[in-house]
């Protein structure tokens, strides 16, 4: 990676940090104790961004051919698709810990939960 790419990544990270800190401050939940969690989120965000961009450059293929030791060729889920999904999940969990998901926003503001959304979330959690 050259210096130009590193500078671009640093700017991207800084911009996302400002966005997240701004949201936390807007919610009144920003605290210095969140810094380690914020850094974990930013690391995950940067990895996700890189993987997503590589997958995008390849045209978002869903599968990839793989030839095993026996010489048989099979279609498998594209590794970049899997990594994108994995890092997206990690980022979502970190955002939840930071209090930046609709569910945690409702808990912070004391709003009544939406039964439809909660039912969908319960269904989605079965697959984690």
Short mmCIF file of C-alpha atoms in Angstrom, two decimals:
data_model
loop_
_atom_site.label_atom_id
_atom_site.label_comp_id
_atom_site.label_asym_id
_atom_site.label_seq_id
_atom_site.Cartn_x
_atom_site.Cartn_y
_atom_site.Cartn_z
CA UNK A 1 0.00 0.00 0.00
CA UNK A 2 1.43 3.34 -1.01
CA UNK A 3 1.36 6.60 0.94
CA UNK A 4 -1.56 7.98 -1.10
CA UNK A 5 -3.72 4.95 -0.25
CA UNK A 6 -2.80 5.18 3.45
CA UNK A 7 -3.75 8.86 3.49
CA UNK A 8 -7.10 8.09 1.86
CA UNK A 9 -7.79 5.34 4.41
CA UNK A 10 -6.84 7.63 7.28
CA UNK A 11 -9.25 10.29 5.99
CA UNK A 12 -12.01 7.71 5.60
CA UNK A 13 -11.49 6.46 9.16
CA UNK A 14 -11.43 10.00 10.53
CA UNK A 15 -14.64 10.90 8.69
CA UNK A 16 -16.44 7.80 10.05
CA UNK A 17 -15.14 8.53 13.56
CA UNK A 18 -16.50 12.08 13.38
CA UNK A 19 -19.84 10.74 12.16
CA UNK A 20 -20.17 8.18 14.96
CA UNK A 21 -18.96 10.55 17.70
CA UNK A 22 -21.41 13.15 16.36
CA UNK A 23 -24.27 10.66 16.64
CA UNK A 24 -23.23 9.69 20.16
CA UNK A 25 -23.01 13.32 21.25
CA UNK A 26 -26.37 14.08 19.63
CA UNK A 27 -27.88 11.24 21.66
CA UNK A 28 -26.13 12.45 24.80
CA UNK A 29 -24.39 9.08 25.21
CA UNK A 30 -20.80 9.97 24.28
CA UNK A 31 -18.30 9.18 27.01
CA UNK A 32 -14.51 8.71 26.93
CA UNK A 33 -15.04 5.16 28.23
CA UNK A 34 -16.51 4.30 24.81
CA UNK A 35 -13.18 4.98 23.07
CA UNK A 36 -11.94 1.35 23.03
CA UNK A 37 -15.28 0.18 21.64
CA UNK A 38 -15.25 3.00 19.12
CA UNK A 39 -11.76 1.98 17.97
CA UNK A 40 -12.94 -1.63 17.52
CA UNK A 41 -15.84 -0.38 15.43
CA UNK A 42 -13.53 1.77 13.30
CA UNK A 43 -11.19 -1.18 12.72
CA UNK A 44 -14.14 -3.34 11.65
CA UNK A 45 -15.44 -0.53 9.45
CA UNK A 46 -12.09 -0.21 7.68
CA UNK A 47 -11.79 -3.96 7.05
CA UNK A 48 -15.40 -4.10 5.85
CA UNK A 49 -14.79 -1.17 3.50
CA UNK A 50 -11.73 -2.80 1.96
CA UNK A 51 -13.41 -6.17 1.49
CA UNK A 52 -16.56 -4.57 0.08
CA UNK A 53 -14.56 -2.49 -2.41
CA UNK A 54 -12.66 -5.57 -3.63
CA UNK A 55 -15.91 -7.49 -4.04
CA UNK A 56 -17.44 -4.51 -5.86
CA UNK A 57 -14.46 -4.35 -8.24
CA UNK A 58 -15.10 -8.00 -9.12
CA UNK A 59 -18.75 -7.21 -9.92
CA UNK A 60 -20.32 -8.71 -6.76
CA UNK A 61 -20.15 -12.36 -7.82
CA UNK A 62 -22.18 -14.61 -5.51
CA UNK A 63 -20.09 -17.72 -6.16
CA UNK A 64 -16.61 -18.74 -7.18
CA UNK A 65 -15.34 -21.94 -8.80
CA UNK A 66 -13.04 -24.04 -6.65
CA UNK A 67 -11.08 -27.11 -7.73
CA UNK A 68 -10.36 -29.54 -4.91
CA UNK A 69 -7.40 -31.94 -4.56
CA UNK A 70 -9.28 -34.67 -6.40
CA UNK A 71 -9.69 -32.37 -9.38
CA UNK A 72 -13.43 -31.82 -9.02
CA UNK A 73 -14.60 -28.26 -9.62
CA UNK A 74 -17.45 -26.95 -7.49
CA UNK A 75 -19.17 -23.63 -7.02
CA UNK A 76 -18.79 -22.14 -3.56
CA UNK A 77 -19.92 -18.94 -1.93
CA UNK A 78 -17.54 -16.19 -2.99
CA UNK A 79 -15.02 -15.54 -0.16
CA UNK A 80 -15.45 -11.77 -0.43
CA UNK A 81 -19.24 -12.13 -0.14
CA UNK A 82 -18.78 -14.17 3.03
CA UNK A 83 -16.26 -11.74 4.50
CA UNK A 84 -18.52 -8.77 3.69
CA UNK A 85 -21.40 -10.45 5.51
CA UNK A 86 -19.21 -11.38 8.49
CA UNK A 87 -17.77 -7.88 8.92
CA UNK A 88 -21.21 -6.33 8.44
CA UNK A 89 -22.49 -8.47 11.32
CA UNK A 90 -19.53 -7.49 13.51
CA UNK A 91 -20.11 -3.80 12.79
CA UNK A 92 -23.81 -4.14 13.60
CA UNK A 93 -23.04 -5.71 16.96
CA UNK A 94 -20.53 -2.98 17.79
CA UNK A 95 -23.03 -0.29 16.81
CA UNK A 96 -25.54 -1.93 19.11
CA UNK A 97 -23.02 -1.85 21.95
CA UNK A 98 -22.45 1.83 21.22
CA UNK A 99 -26.21 2.40 21.44
CA UNK A 100 -26.63 3.34 17.79
CA UNK A 101 -29.27 0.88 16.59
CA UNK A 102 -33.04 1.46 16.51
CA UNK A 103 -33.49 -1.09 19.30
CA UNK A 104 -30.99 0.58 21.62
CA UNK A 105 -32.29 4.04 20.68
CA UNK A 106 -35.71 3.00 21.94
CA UNK A 107 -34.17 1.79 25.18
CA UNK A 108 -32.30 5.07 25.63
CA UNK A 109 -35.30 7.28 24.83
CA UNK A 110 -37.79 5.04 26.65
CA UNK A 111 -40.07 4.67 23.62
CA UNK A 112 -42.43 1.72 23.41
CA UNK A 113 -40.95 -1.01 21.22
CA UNK A 114 -42.54 -1.81 17.86
CA UNK A 115 -44.01 -5.32 18.11
CA UNK A 116 -43.53 -5.98 14.38
CA UNK A 117 -39.86 -4.98 14.46
CA UNK A 118 -39.26 -6.95 17.66
CA UNK A 119 -40.84 -10.06 16.16
CA UNK A 120 -38.63 -9.75 13.08
CA UNK A 121 -35.55 -9.21 15.29
CA UNK A 122 -36.40 -12.31 17.34
CA UNK A 123 -36.71 -14.31 14.12
CA UNK A 124 -33.40 -12.90 12.78
CA UNK A 125 -31.62 -13.70 16.05
CA UNK A 126 -32.40 -17.39 15.58
CA UNK A 127 -29.88 -17.43 12.73
CA UNK A 128 -26.96 -15.82 14.62
#
